[in-house]
Coordinates of C-alpha atoms (C1' of nucleotides) in Angstrom, one line a residue:
Chain A
M1 CA 0.0 0.0 0.0
A2 CA 2.6 2.6 1.0
K3 CA 4.6 1.3 -1.8
N4 CA 4.9 4.7 -3.2
S5 CA 3.7 7.5 -1.1
D6 CA 4.1 10.1 -3.9
P7 CA 0.6 11.6 -4.5
A8 CA 1.3 12.0 -8.2
A9 CA 1.7 8.2 -8.5
D10 CA -1.5 7.4 -6.7
G11 CA -3.8 8.0 -9.6
K12 CA -4.1 5.7 -12.5
G13 CA -3.0 8.4 -14.9
D14 CA 0.1 8.1 -17.0
T15 CA 1.9 10.9 -15.3
P16 CA 5.3 9.6 -14.8
T17 CA 6.4 9.1 -11.2
P18 CA 8.7 12.1 -10.4
S19 CA 12.1 10.9 -9.5
L20 CA 13.1 11.1 -5.9
N21 CA 16.2 12.8 -4.6
F22 CA 18.7 10.8 -2.7
V23 CA 17.3 11.7 0.7
Q24 CA 13.8 10.7 -0.3
E25 CA 15.1 7.4 -1.5
I26 CA 16.7 6.7 1.9
I27 CA 13.5 7.6 3.6
E28 CA 11.4 5.4 1.4
E29 CA 13.8 2.6 2.0
H30 CA 13.4 3.1 5.7
N31 CA 9.6 3.1 5.2
R32 CA 9.9 -0.2 3.3
T33 CA 12.0 -1.9 5.9
G34 CA 10.1 -0.3 8.8
R35 CA 13.2 1.0 10.4
F36 CA 11.3 3.9 12.0
G37 CA 7.9 2.4 11.9
G38 CA 7.0 4.6 9.0
R39 CA 7.7 7.8 11.0
V40 CA 9.4 10.8 9.5
H41 CA 10.5 13.5 11.9
T42 CA 13.0 16.1 10.8
R43 CA 14.3 19.3 12.4
F44 CA 16.2 22.5 11.6
P45 CA 18.9 23.0 14.2
P46 CA 20.5 26.5 13.9
E47 CA 22.9 28.0 16.3
P48 CA 21.5 31.3 17.5
N49 CA 24.7 33.3 16.7
G50 CA 23.8 35.0 13.5
Y51 CA 21.1 35.7 11.0
L52 CA 19.8 33.0 8.7
H53 CA 20.7 33.2 5.0
I54 CA 19.7 31.6 1.7
G55 CA 21.8 28.5 2.5
H56 CA 19.7 27.9 5.6
A57 CA 16.6 28.3 3.5
K58 CA 17.7 25.3 1.5
S59 CA 18.0 23.3 4.7
I60 CA 14.7 24.5 6.1
C61 CA 12.8 23.8 2.9
L62 CA 14.4 20.4 2.7
N63 CA 13.6 19.4 6.3
Y64 CA 10.2 20.8 6.4
G65 CA 9.4 19.6 2.9
L66 CA 10.3 16.1 3.8
A67 CA 8.1 16.2 6.9
Q68 CA 5.2 17.4 4.8
K69 CA 5.7 15.0 2.0
Y70 CA 5.7 12.0 4.3
G71 CA 3.1 13.2 6.8
G72 CA 5.7 13.7 9.5
K73 CA 6.8 16.3 11.9
F74 CA 9.3 19.1 11.9
N75 CA 11.0 20.6 14.9
L76 CA 12.9 23.9 15.4
R77 CA 15.8 23.4 17.7
F78 CA 18.3 25.9 18.7
D79 CA 21.8 24.4 19.2
D80 CA 22.8 26.7 22.0
T81 CA 25.8 25.0 23.5
N82 CA 28.2 28.0 23.3
P83 CA 27.0 30.8 25.6
T84 CA 29.7 33.2 24.5
T85 CA 28.5 33.6 21.0
E86 CA 24.7 33.2 21.3
E87 CA 22.1 35.8 21.9
Q88 CA 18.3 36.1 22.3
E89 CA 18.3 38.6 19.4
Y90 CA 19.3 35.8 17.0
V91 CA 16.8 33.4 18.4
D92 CA 14.1 36.0 17.7
S93 CA 15.3 36.7 14.1
I94 CA 15.6 33.0 13.3
R95 CA 12.2 32.3 14.5
E96 CA 10.8 35.1 12.4
D97 CA 12.7 33.9 9.3
V98 CA 11.7 30.3 9.6
R99 CA 8.1 31.3 10.1
W100 CA 8.3 33.7 7.1
L101 CA 9.5 30.9 4.9
G102 CA 6.4 29.0 5.8
A103 CA 7.9 26.1 7.8
N104 CA 5.6 25.3 10.7
W105 CA 7.1 23.7 13.8
E106 CA 3.8 23.5 15.5
G107 CA 5.1 24.6 18.9
R108 CA 7.9 22.1 18.9
E109 CA 10.5 24.7 19.6
F110 CA 13.4 23.2 21.5
Y111 CA 16.8 24.1 22.7
A112 CA 19.9 22.0 23.2
S113 CA 20.0 23.8 26.6
D114 CA 16.7 22.1 27.5
Y115 CA 18.8 18.9 27.6
F116 CA 21.7 20.1 29.7
D117 CA 20.5 18.1 32.8
Q118 CA 20.0 15.0 30.8
L119 CA 23.3 15.4 29.1
Y120 CA 25.1 15.8 32.4
E121 CA 23.6 12.6 33.8
W122 CA 24.6 10.8 30.7
A123 CA 28.1 12.1 31.1
E124 CA 28.4 10.8 34.6
K125 CA 27.1 7.5 33.3
L126 CA 29.9 7.3 30.8
I127 CA 32.5 8.2 33.4
R128 CA 31.2 5.5 35.7
E129 CA 31.4 3.0 32.8
G130 CA 35.0 4.0 32.1
K131 CA 34.1 5.6 28.8
A132 CA 34.9 9.1 29.7
Y133 CA 37.5 10.9 31.9
V134 CA 38.4 14.3 33.2
C135 CA 41.6 15.5 31.5
D136 CA 43.9 18.2 32.9
L137 CA 45.8 18.8 29.7
S138 CA 45.9 22.4 28.4
G139 CA 44.5 23.2 25.1
D140 CA 47.9 23.2 23.5
D141 CA 48.7 19.9 24.9
I142 CA 45.4 18.3 23.9
A143 CA 46.2 19.4 20.4
K144 CA 49.7 18.0 20.7
Y145 CA 48.6 14.7 22.0
R146 CA 45.9 14.4 19.4
G147 CA 48.9 14.0 17.0
D148 CA 49.1 14.0 13.3
T149 CA 48.1 11.7 10.5
R150 CA 50.2 8.9 12.0
G151 CA 48.2 8.9 15.1
G152 CA 48.0 10.4 18.6
K153 CA 49.2 9.7 22.1
E154 CA 47.0 8.9 25.1
S155 CA 46.6 11.6 27.7
P156 CA 48.3 10.8 31.0
Y157 CA 44.9 11.4 32.7
R158 CA 43.2 8.8 30.5
S159 CA 43.7 6.1 33.0
R160 CA 42.8 8.0 36.1
P161 CA 40.4 6.2 38.4
V162 CA 36.7 6.5 37.7
E163 CA 36.0 7.9 41.2
E164 CA 38.6 10.6 40.7
S165 CA 37.1 11.6 37.3
L166 CA 33.7 11.6 38.8
D167 CA 34.8 13.8 41.7
L168 CA 36.6 16.2 39.4
F169 CA 33.7 16.4 37.0
R170 CA 31.3 17.2 39.8
R171 CA 33.7 19.9 41.0
M172 CA 34.0 21.2 37.5
K173 CA 30.2 21.6 37.5
A174 CA 30.3 23.2 40.9
G175 CA 32.6 25.9 39.5
E176 CA 35.7 25.0 41.5
F177 CA 38.1 25.4 38.5
P178 CA 39.0 28.2 36.2
E179 CA 38.1 28.2 32.5
G180 CA 40.3 26.0 30.3
T181 CA 41.9 24.0 33.1
R182 CA 40.0 20.8 32.6
T183 CA 37.8 19.0 30.2
L184 CA 35.7 15.9 30.1
R185 CA 36.8 13.6 27.3
A186 CA 35.3 10.5 25.8
K187 CA 37.7 7.6 25.9
I188 CA 37.6 6.3 22.4
D189 CA 40.8 5.8 20.3
M190 CA 43.8 8.0 20.1
T191 CA 45.0 6.1 17.0
S192 CA 41.9 6.4 14.9
P193 CA 42.5 7.9 11.5
N194 CA 39.4 10.0 12.2
F195 CA 40.6 12.8 14.4
H196 CA 37.1 13.2 15.9
L197 CA 37.5 9.8 17.5
R198 CA 40.7 10.7 19.3
D199 CA 39.2 11.2 22.7
P200 CA 37.0 14.2 21.8
I201 CA 36.1 16.8 24.4
M202 CA 32.6 16.5 25.7
Y203 CA 32.6 19.3 28.2
R204 CA 34.6 22.5 28.7
I205 CA 34.6 24.9 31.6
M206 CA 33.1 28.3 30.7
H207 CA 32.2 30.8 33.4
A208 CA 29.7 32.4 31.1
K209 CA 26.1 33.4 31.4
H210 CA 23.8 31.5 29.0
H211 CA 21.0 33.3 27.3
R212 CA 18.5 30.8 28.6
T213 CA 20.0 29.0 31.5
G214 CA 21.7 32.0 33.0
D215 CA 24.3 31.2 35.6
K216 CA 23.1 27.6 36.3
W217 CA 26.0 26.1 34.4
C218 CA 29.7 26.7 34.2
I219 CA 30.4 23.7 32.1
Y220 CA 29.0 23.5 28.7
P221 CA 28.7 20.5 26.3
M222 CA 30.5 20.5 23.0
Y223 CA 28.3 20.5 19.9
D224 CA 29.4 17.0 19.0
W225 CA 28.4 15.7 22.4
A226 CA 25.0 17.5 22.4
H227 CA 23.8 17.2 18.9
G228 CA 23.2 13.5 18.4
E229 CA 21.6 13.2 21.8
S230 CA 19.4 16.1 21.2
D231 CA 18.2 14.4 18.0
S232 CA 17.8 11.2 19.9
I233 CA 15.8 12.8 22.7
E234 CA 13.4 14.4 20.2
G235 CA 12.9 11.2 18.3
I236 CA 14.2 12.6 15.1
T237 CA 14.3 10.0 12.4
H238 CA 16.3 11.7 9.8
S239 CA 19.0 14.0 11.0
I240 CA 19.9 16.0 7.9
C241 CA 23.0 18.1 7.9
T242 CA 25.7 19.4 5.5
L243 CA 28.6 17.5 4.1
E244 CA 31.2 18.7 6.6
F245 CA 29.6 16.8 9.3
E246 CA 29.9 13.5 7.5
I247 CA 33.1 12.7 9.3
H248 CA 31.5 13.5 12.7
R249 CA 28.9 10.8 12.1
P250 CA 31.0 7.9 13.6
L251 CA 31.3 10.0 16.8
Y252 CA 27.6 10.6 17.1
E253 CA 27.0 6.9 16.6
W254 CA 29.6 6.1 19.2
Y255 CA 27.9 8.3 21.8
V256 CA 24.4 7.0 21.0
Q257 CA 25.6 3.4 21.2
A258 CA 27.6 3.9 24.4
L259 CA 24.5 5.4 26.0
G260 CA 22.2 2.8 24.5
I261 CA 19.7 5.3 23.4
Y262 CA 17.5 5.7 20.2
A263 CA 19.5 6.3 17.1
P264 CA 18.4 8.6 14.3
Q265 CA 19.8 8.4 10.8
Q266 CA 22.1 11.2 9.8
I267 CA 22.1 12.1 6.2
E268 CA 24.5 14.7 4.7
F269 CA 23.9 16.9 1.7
A270 CA 25.9 19.6 -0.1
R271 CA 25.4 23.1 1.2
L272 CA 24.4 25.8 -1.2
N273 CA 26.9 27.9 -3.1
L274 CA 25.6 30.8 -5.1
T275 CA 27.5 32.8 -7.8
Y276 CA 28.3 36.4 -6.9
T277 CA 27.5 35.7 -3.3
V278 CA 29.1 34.8 0.0
L279 CA 27.3 32.6 2.4
S280 CA 29.4 32.1 5.4
K281 CA 28.4 33.4 8.8
R282 CA 31.9 34.7 9.4
R283 CA 31.9 36.8 6.2
L284 CA 28.4 38.0 6.6
I285 CA 29.2 39.3 10.0
Q286 CA 32.3 40.9 8.6
L287 CA 30.3 42.7 5.9
V288 CA 28.1 44.1 8.6
T289 CA 30.7 45.1 11.1
E290 CA 33.0 46.6 8.5
K291 CA 30.0 48.6 7.2
H292 CA 30.2 47.3 3.6
V293 CA 26.4 47.2 4.0
S294 CA 23.9 49.1 6.0
G295 CA 23.0 46.1 8.2
W296 CA 21.9 42.5 8.3
D297 CA 18.9 43.4 6.3
D298 CA 20.6 45.4 3.6
P299 CA 18.8 44.4 0.4
R300 CA 22.1 43.2 -1.0
M301 CA 22.7 40.7 1.7
P302 CA 21.9 37.1 1.1
T303 CA 20.3 36.9 4.6
L304 CA 16.6 36.0 4.7
C305 CA 15.9 39.4 6.2
G306 CA 17.9 41.0 3.4
V307 CA 16.2 39.3 0.6
R308 CA 12.9 39.9 2.3
R309 CA 13.6 43.6 2.3
R310 CA 14.8 43.4 -1.3
G311 CA 11.3 42.1 -2.1
Y312 CA 11.6 38.4 -2.3
T313 CA 8.6 36.3 -1.3
P314 CA 8.6 33.1 0.6
E315 CA 7.0 31.4 -2.4
A316 CA 9.9 32.4 -4.6
M317 CA 12.4 31.2 -2.1
R318 CA 10.6 27.9 -1.8
K319 CA 10.4 27.6 -5.6
F320 CA 14.1 28.2 -5.8
C321 CA 14.9 25.6 -3.2
E322 CA 12.8 23.1 -4.9
R323 CA 14.4 23.8 -8.2
I324 CA 18.0 23.5 -7.1
G325 CA 17.4 20.0 -5.7
V326 CA 19.5 18.3 -3.2
S327 CA 22.5 16.0 -3.7
K328 CA 26.0 15.4 -2.4
F329 CA 27.7 17.3 -5.2
N330 CA 29.3 20.5 -4.1
G331 CA 28.5 22.8 -7.0
M332 CA 27.7 26.4 -7.5
I333 CA 24.3 27.6 -8.5
E334 CA 23.8 30.6 -10.7
V335 CA 22.1 33.5 -8.9
S336 CA 20.0 34.0 -11.9
W337 CA 18.0 31.0 -10.7
L338 CA 17.0 32.9 -7.7
E339 CA 16.1 35.9 -9.7
D340 CA 14.1 33.8 -12.1
A341 CA 12.1 32.3 -9.3
L342 CA 11.1 35.7 -8.1
R343 CA 10.2 37.0 -11.6
E344 CA 8.1 33.9 -12.2
E345 CA 6.0 34.6 -9.1
L346 CA 5.8 38.3 -9.3
N347 CA 4.9 38.2 -13.0
R348 CA 1.7 36.4 -11.9
N349 CA 1.0 38.4 -8.8
A350 CA 2.5 41.9 -8.9
P351 CA 0.2 44.7 -10.0
R352 CA 1.7 46.9 -12.7
A353 CA 2.4 50.6 -12.5
M354 CA 4.3 53.2 -14.5
A355 CA 7.4 54.8 -13.0
V356 CA 10.1 56.9 -14.6
L357 CA 13.4 56.4 -13.0
R358 CA 15.5 59.0 -14.9
P359 CA 12.9 61.5 -16.2
L360 CA 13.1 63.4 -19.5
R361 CA 10.5 66.1 -20.1
V362 CA 8.1 65.7 -23.0
V363 CA 5.9 68.5 -24.1
I364 CA 3.0 67.7 -26.5
E365 CA 2.6 70.8 -28.7
N366 CA -0.9 70.1 -30.0
Y367 CA -2.3 69.0 -26.6
P368 CA -4.4 71.7 -24.9
E369 CA -2.7 73.6 -22.1
G370 CA -4.3 72.9 -18.7
Q371 CA -6.3 69.8 -19.9
T372 CA -6.1 66.5 -18.1
E373 CA -7.8 63.2 -18.9
E374 CA -8.0 59.9 -17.1
L375 CA -7.0 56.9 -19.1
D376 CA -7.7 53.3 -18.3
A377 CA -4.7 51.0 -17.5
V378 CA -4.8 47.3 -17.0
N379 CA -3.5 46.3 -13.5
N380 CA -2.2 42.9 -14.4
P381 CA -2.4 41.3 -17.8
E382 CA -1.7 37.9 -16.2
D383 CA -4.6 38.3 -13.9
P384 CA -7.9 39.5 -15.4
T385 CA -9.4 39.8 -11.9
A386 CA -6.9 42.5 -11.0
G387 CA -9.0 45.0 -12.9
T388 CA -8.0 48.4 -14.2
R389 CA -7.1 51.8 -12.8
K390 CA -7.1 55.4 -14.0
V391 CA -3.9 57.3 -15.0
P392 CA -3.8 61.0 -15.6
F393 CA -2.5 62.3 -18.9
S394 CA -1.7 65.9 -19.7
R395 CA 0.4 68.2 -21.9
V396 CA 3.7 67.7 -20.1
L397 CA 4.9 64.2 -19.4
S398 CA 8.1 62.5 -18.3
I399 CA 9.6 59.5 -20.0
E400 CA 12.7 57.4 -19.4
E401 CA 15.9 59.1 -20.6
D402 CA 16.8 55.7 -22.0
D403 CA 13.7 55.6 -24.2
F404 CA 14.9 58.4 -26.4
R405 CA 17.9 58.6 -28.8
E406 CA 18.8 61.5 -30.9
N407 CA 20.7 59.2 -33.2
P408 CA 18.9 55.9 -32.8
P409 CA 20.9 52.7 -33.5
K410 CA 19.4 50.1 -35.8
D411 CA 16.4 48.3 -34.4
F412 CA 15.8 51.0 -31.7
F413 CA 12.0 50.9 -31.4
R414 CA 11.7 53.8 -29.0
L415 CA 11.4 57.6 -29.5
A416 CA 13.7 59.4 -31.8
P417 CA 13.3 62.6 -33.9
G418 CA 10.6 62.0 -36.4
K419 CA 9.6 58.7 -35.0
E420 CA 6.2 57.7 -33.6
V421 CA 5.7 55.4 -30.7
R422 CA 2.8 54.4 -28.4
F423 CA 2.6 55.8 -24.9
R424 CA 1.2 52.9 -23.0
W425 CA -2.5 53.1 -22.4
A426 CA -2.5 56.6 -23.9
Y427 CA -1.8 57.9 -27.4
F428 CA 0.6 57.6 -30.3
L429 CA 3.2 60.4 -30.0
K430 CA 5.6 61.6 -32.6
C431 CA 8.8 63.5 -31.7
V432 CA 9.0 66.7 -33.7
G433 CA 11.9 68.4 -32.0
V434 CA 14.4 68.5 -29.2
V435 CA 15.5 71.1 -26.8
K436 CA 19.1 71.1 -25.5
D437 CA 20.9 72.9 -22.7
D438 CA 24.2 74.8 -23.2
A439 CA 26.1 71.7 -22.9
G440 CA 24.3 70.1 -25.7
K441 CA 22.4 67.7 -23.6
V442 CA 18.8 66.9 -24.6
I443 CA 16.6 68.3 -21.8
E444 CA 13.2 68.3 -23.5
L445 CA 11.3 66.6 -26.3
R446 CA 8.7 68.4 -28.4
C447 CA 6.1 66.0 -29.6
T448 CA 2.7 65.9 -31.2
Y449 CA 0.0 63.4 -30.5
D450 CA -2.7 61.8 -32.6
P451 CA -6.1 62.3 -30.8
A452 CA -7.6 59.4 -32.8
T453 CA -5.3 56.9 -31.1
R454 CA -6.7 57.5 -27.6
G455 CA -6.3 54.3 -25.5
G456 CA -3.4 53.2 -27.7
D457 CA -4.9 51.9 -30.9
A458 CA -5.0 53.5 -34.3
P459 CA -8.3 53.4 -36.1
D460 CA -6.5 53.4 -39.4
G461 CA -4.7 50.2 -38.3
R462 CA -1.3 51.7 -38.5
K463 CA 1.3 50.0 -36.2
V464 CA 4.1 51.3 -34.2
K465 CA 7.1 49.3 -33.1
G466 CA 7.5 50.6 -29.7
T467 CA 5.5 51.2 -26.6
I468 CA 7.0 53.2 -23.8
H469 CA 5.9 54.1 -20.3
W470 CA 5.4 57.6 -19.0
V471 CA 4.0 59.7 -16.2
S472 CA 2.2 63.1 -16.2
A473 CA 4.6 65.7 -14.9
D474 CA 2.1 67.6 -12.9
H475 CA 0.5 64.5 -11.4
A476 CA 3.5 62.4 -10.7
I477 CA 4.7 61.7 -7.2
D478 CA 8.3 61.8 -6.2
A479 CA 10.2 58.8 -5.0
E480 CA 13.7 57.5 -4.4
V481 CA 14.5 54.3 -6.1
R482 CA 17.4 52.1 -5.2
L483 CA 18.9 49.9 -7.8
Y484 CA 20.9 46.8 -6.9
D485 CA 23.5 44.9 -8.8
H486 CA 25.6 41.9 -8.0
F487 CA 27.2 42.4 -4.7
F488 CA 30.5 40.9 -6.0
L489 CA 32.2 41.4 -9.3
K490 CA 33.1 37.8 -9.9
P491 CA 30.9 34.7 -10.0
N492 CA 33.3 33.3 -7.4
P493 CA 34.1 36.0 -4.9
D494 CA 37.2 34.1 -3.8
D495 CA 38.7 34.6 -7.2
V496 CA 41.2 37.2 -6.2
P497 CA 44.9 37.9 -6.7
E498 CA 47.3 36.3 -4.2
G499 CA 47.3 38.0 -0.9
Q500 CA 43.8 39.5 -1.2
D501 CA 40.4 38.2 0.0
Y502 CA 36.9 38.2 -1.2
R503 CA 36.5 41.8 -0.2
A504 CA 38.6 42.8 -3.1
N505 CA 35.7 41.7 -5.3
L506 CA 33.1 43.8 -3.7
N507 CA 31.2 45.6 -6.4
P508 CA 31.5 49.4 -5.8
N509 CA 28.3 49.9 -7.9
S510 CA 26.1 47.3 -6.2
L511 CA 23.9 50.1 -5.0
E512 CA 22.7 53.0 -7.2
V513 CA 20.3 55.5 -5.7
L514 CA 18.0 57.5 -7.9
P515 CA 16.6 60.3 -5.9
G516 CA 14.4 61.9 -8.6
A517 CA 12.1 59.1 -9.8
K518 CA 8.6 60.0 -10.8
L519 CA 5.7 57.6 -10.2
E520 CA 2.1 57.5 -11.3
P521 CA -0.1 58.9 -8.6
S522 CA -1.9 55.6 -7.8
L523 CA 1.3 54.6 -6.1
A524 CA 0.9 57.2 -3.4
A525 CA -1.1 54.6 -1.5
A526 CA 1.7 52.0 -1.6
T527 CA 2.5 50.5 1.8
V528 CA 5.9 49.3 3.1
G529 CA 6.7 45.8 1.7
S530 CA 4.2 45.9 -1.2
R531 CA 5.5 44.9 -4.5
Y532 CA 4.8 46.2 -8.0
Q533 CA 6.0 45.7 -11.5
F534 CA 7.2 49.0 -12.9
E535 CA 6.3 48.3 -16.5
R536 CA 9.3 47.6 -18.7
L537 CA 11.7 48.0 -15.8
G538 CA 11.4 45.3 -13.2
Y539 CA 9.9 44.4 -9.9
F540 CA 10.1 46.9 -7.0
C541 CA 9.0 46.9 -3.5
V542 CA 8.4 49.7 -1.0
D543 CA 11.3 50.0 1.5
K544 CA 10.9 50.6 5.2
D545 CA 12.8 53.8 4.8
S546 CA 9.8 55.4 3.1
N547 CA 8.1 58.4 4.7
P548 CA 4.6 59.6 4.1
G549 CA 6.1 62.4 2.0
K550 CA 8.6 60.3 0.1
L551 CA 8.4 56.8 -1.0
V552 CA 11.5 54.7 -1.3
F553 CA 11.5 51.7 -3.6
N554 CA 13.9 48.8 -3.9
R555 CA 14.4 47.1 -7.2
S556 CA 14.0 43.5 -6.4
V557 CA 14.9 42.2 -9.8
T558 CA 14.8 43.6 -13.4
L559 CA 12.6 42.3 -16.1
R560 CA 14.4 40.3 -18.8
D561 CA 15.7 42.8 -21.2
T562 CA 16.2 41.6 -24.7
W563 CA 17.1 45.1 -26.0
A564 CA 19.9 45.5 -23.5
K565 CA 21.3 42.2 -24.7
I566 CA 21.1 43.3 -28.4
E567 CA 22.7 46.6 -27.6
K568 CA 25.5 45.0 -25.6
K569 CA 26.2 42.6 -28.4
G570 CA 26.4 45.4 -30.9
K571 CA 29.3 47.0 -29.0
Chain B
rU1 C1' 51.0 13.1 3.8
rG2 C1' 46.2 10.2 7.1
rG3 C1' 41.0 10.1 6.9
rG4 C1' 35.9 11.4 4.9
rG5 C1' 33.1 12.8 0.5
rA6 C1' 32.3 14.0 -4.6
rU7 C1' 32.6 14.1 -10.4
rU8 C1' 26.5 13.4 -16.2
rG9 C1' 25.5 19.7 -21.5
rG10 C1' 27.0 26.6 -19.4
rU11 C1' 24.2 25.6 -14.5
rG12 C1' 21.3 22.1 -11.5
rU13 C1' 19.3 17.4 -11.5
rA14 C1' 17.5 12.1 -13.5
rA15 C1' 18.5 7.4 -15.6
rC16 C1' 19.8 1.9 -10.0
rG17 C1' 23.4 -3.4 -16.6
rG18 C1' 19.2 -2.2 -21.9
rU19 C1' 17.0 4.5 -26.4
rA20 C1' 21.5 9.5 -21.8
rG21 C1' 16.1 12.5 -20.0
rC22 C1' 14.1 17.0 -17.5
rA23 C1' 14.6 22.1 -15.8
rC24 C1' 17.0 26.8 -16.1
rG25 C1' 20.2 29.5 -19.4
rA26 C1' 22.0 30.5 -24.4
rC27 C1' 20.6 30.9 -29.6
rU28 C1' 16.3 31.1 -33.7
rG29 C1' 11.6 32.3 -34.7
rA30 C1' 6.2 33.4 -33.6
rC31 C1' 3.0 36.4 -30.7
rU32 C1' 2.6 41.0 -28.2
rC33 C1' -0.3 48.1 -26.1
rU34 C1' 5.6 45.8 -21.3
rG35 C1' 12.0 44.5 -26.4
rA36 C1' 8.0 41.5 -20.4
rC37 C1' 4.9 37.2 -20.3
rU38 C1' 3.6 33.0 -23.5
rC39 C1' 4.6 29.5 -27.5
rA40 C1' 7.7 26.7 -31.1
rG41 C1' 12.4 25.1 -32.4
rU42 C1' 17.9 24.6 -32.0
rU43 C1' 22.2 23.9 -29.0
rA44 C1' 25.2 21.1 -25.9
rG45 C1' 26.9 16.2 -21.5
rU46 C1' 28.6 10.7 -18.8
rC47 C1' 36.5 13.2 -15.5
rU48 C1' 40.6 9.9 -17.9
rA49 C1' 42.7 5.0 -19.2
rG50 C1' 42.1 0.1 -19.2
rG51 C1' 38.9 -4.3 -18.1
rU52 C1' 34.1 -7.5 -17.4
rU53 C1' 29.6 -7.9 -20.6
rC54 C1' 25.7 -9.2 -26.4
rG55 C1' 25.3 -4.4 -24.0
rA56 C1' 28.5 0.1 -19.0
rA57 C1' 26.9 6.8 -16.8
rU58 C1' 25.8 2.4 -13.9
rC59 C1' 30.1 -3.3 -12.3
rC60 C1' 35.9 -4.0 -11.6
rU61 C1' 41.1 -1.9 -11.7
rA62 C1' 44.3 2.2 -11.9
rG63 C1' 44.7 7.3 -12.2
rA64 C1' 43.0 12.8 -12.4
rU65 C1' 40.5 16.8 -10.3
rC66 C1' 37.5 19.2 -6.5
rC67 C1' 35.5 19.8 -1.4
rC68 C1' 35.9 18.7 3.8
rC69 C1' 38.4 17.2 8.7
rA70 C1' 43.1 17.5 12.2
rA71 C1' 38.9 24.7 17.7
rC72 C1' 38.0 23.7 24.9
rC73 C1' 33.3 26.7 17.3
rA74 C1' 28.9 24.9 15.3

RNA sequence: UGGGGAUUGGUGUAACGGUAGCACGACUGACUCUGACUCAGUUAGUCUAGGUUCGAAUCCUAGAUCCCCAACCA
């Protein structure tokens, strides 16, 4: 019956069974053999010491998606075993980001620190059984004894009597010793080729206040000692993590076996790498502290709060994560995949509007002075239910500087002296003259309009090649528009000359602020976070820096621009 | 150097000894009141060398390349 739990395969139709990724295959194998009694229970286990980024989104979507697909559960667990780096601020932001992405942990929000008491008991048990011991070696000496590829050397404290270790461990807990003076170590194998098995440290002394347990503890478990047991305690079936933890797996398995507790299955997948992007916590923190960005939520940051501010939707993020798939191959995904996912969604859902980023004045010589008319514009051609709106038209308009060329290149469909184009939803206009300033720069276009083309169609059936957007100068509202480009100059930010680092590849033009943009008046009602397609330009969203008097828009992503491509090729 | 992983078009991902497929991109064209969207078509791949087999991306042997580990971080 549960032969194939994929809904698409349930029907009798000839829809081919979509292929499974390697994690799903493992899960279905477990379901066949009954290893977990058909249960699927995943979790997302962040450390609250930084903001979540797109790489985490991949993990969240994977874990939550698996739980959903197989009718299982999904936990949120904070791995808060290091009080010196972790803060409540991060817990809050992580919670918000996971929720935003749409992953629902249904109240199963846990903390490794919830298990500190249990972990402590288990540690004593291992000491009593001769499987752990208190070690007085200094950090340097521990490293020295751990040895090199040929093997390590046993600590002189390894054979200390169980009672002595137990006593010392209790006194460590009681706070009798200064930081760094002693550790609790698992007694495994100092000759193992896997360094993680050479008597790994389980507890270290840290006289630090923990964001949740306060001053209760002055010994804290190492991640390796806490992680597997936390999964075990929560009954996690599939403990999914990134590749670098693969070599830790034997250690988790050793702990779980030594303790005789329930064993989850760890599965490792390749973390996300994106072109033109850095995705390591260390670097993200550096970008913030060195002020290369305005903060964690700078729209150029790959943090979830950053892309959210940029205008990304949870749906687009999920679509992206689904599309990139999951495997053990450590590749690099093109950022354009992310942008495509956003375009795809916003094309369907974002209302259209007209906005002029770099205005050029247009005067219609044969249009009556002082006259205004309201023209109908379609809100979203992809969504008939979105309706229409009115846009004011008058004698003086603004168009995009880029939509006029005094000496147009071949195949330029837009305005040029003597050429006629359609002003979207309005009239056909012909350019009959240009006005220049002293420097010879075109500052105004003189045009005529054809009253018979009202609405944008010519009764005589004549065609125009180009349609351009515009706003009425007197009716337009002011806005600041922020354009973003790749944050780094090279697909791989690490591609730098000897002696430099990824910062050398920071794109100095990744942010361009246009203070004098003009918007159609309907946009005056736009609220922070709302998204629009500015026709022919891209998708934009209202930034939180907006004031009632002045809107600020972020460009989330451009539209595909075939003309830009043609022009670039011509050069 | 010791150990753990990985390698299929430009990118990502299938094919589980039997026709190398799909998606995105790129390129052509059609359509178009957004040079958008949509649609049609084209393009291009099994890391290398041997072997097993009627048949190999898949199995075997050898090699190459890339990533990761050797914190009292996670």
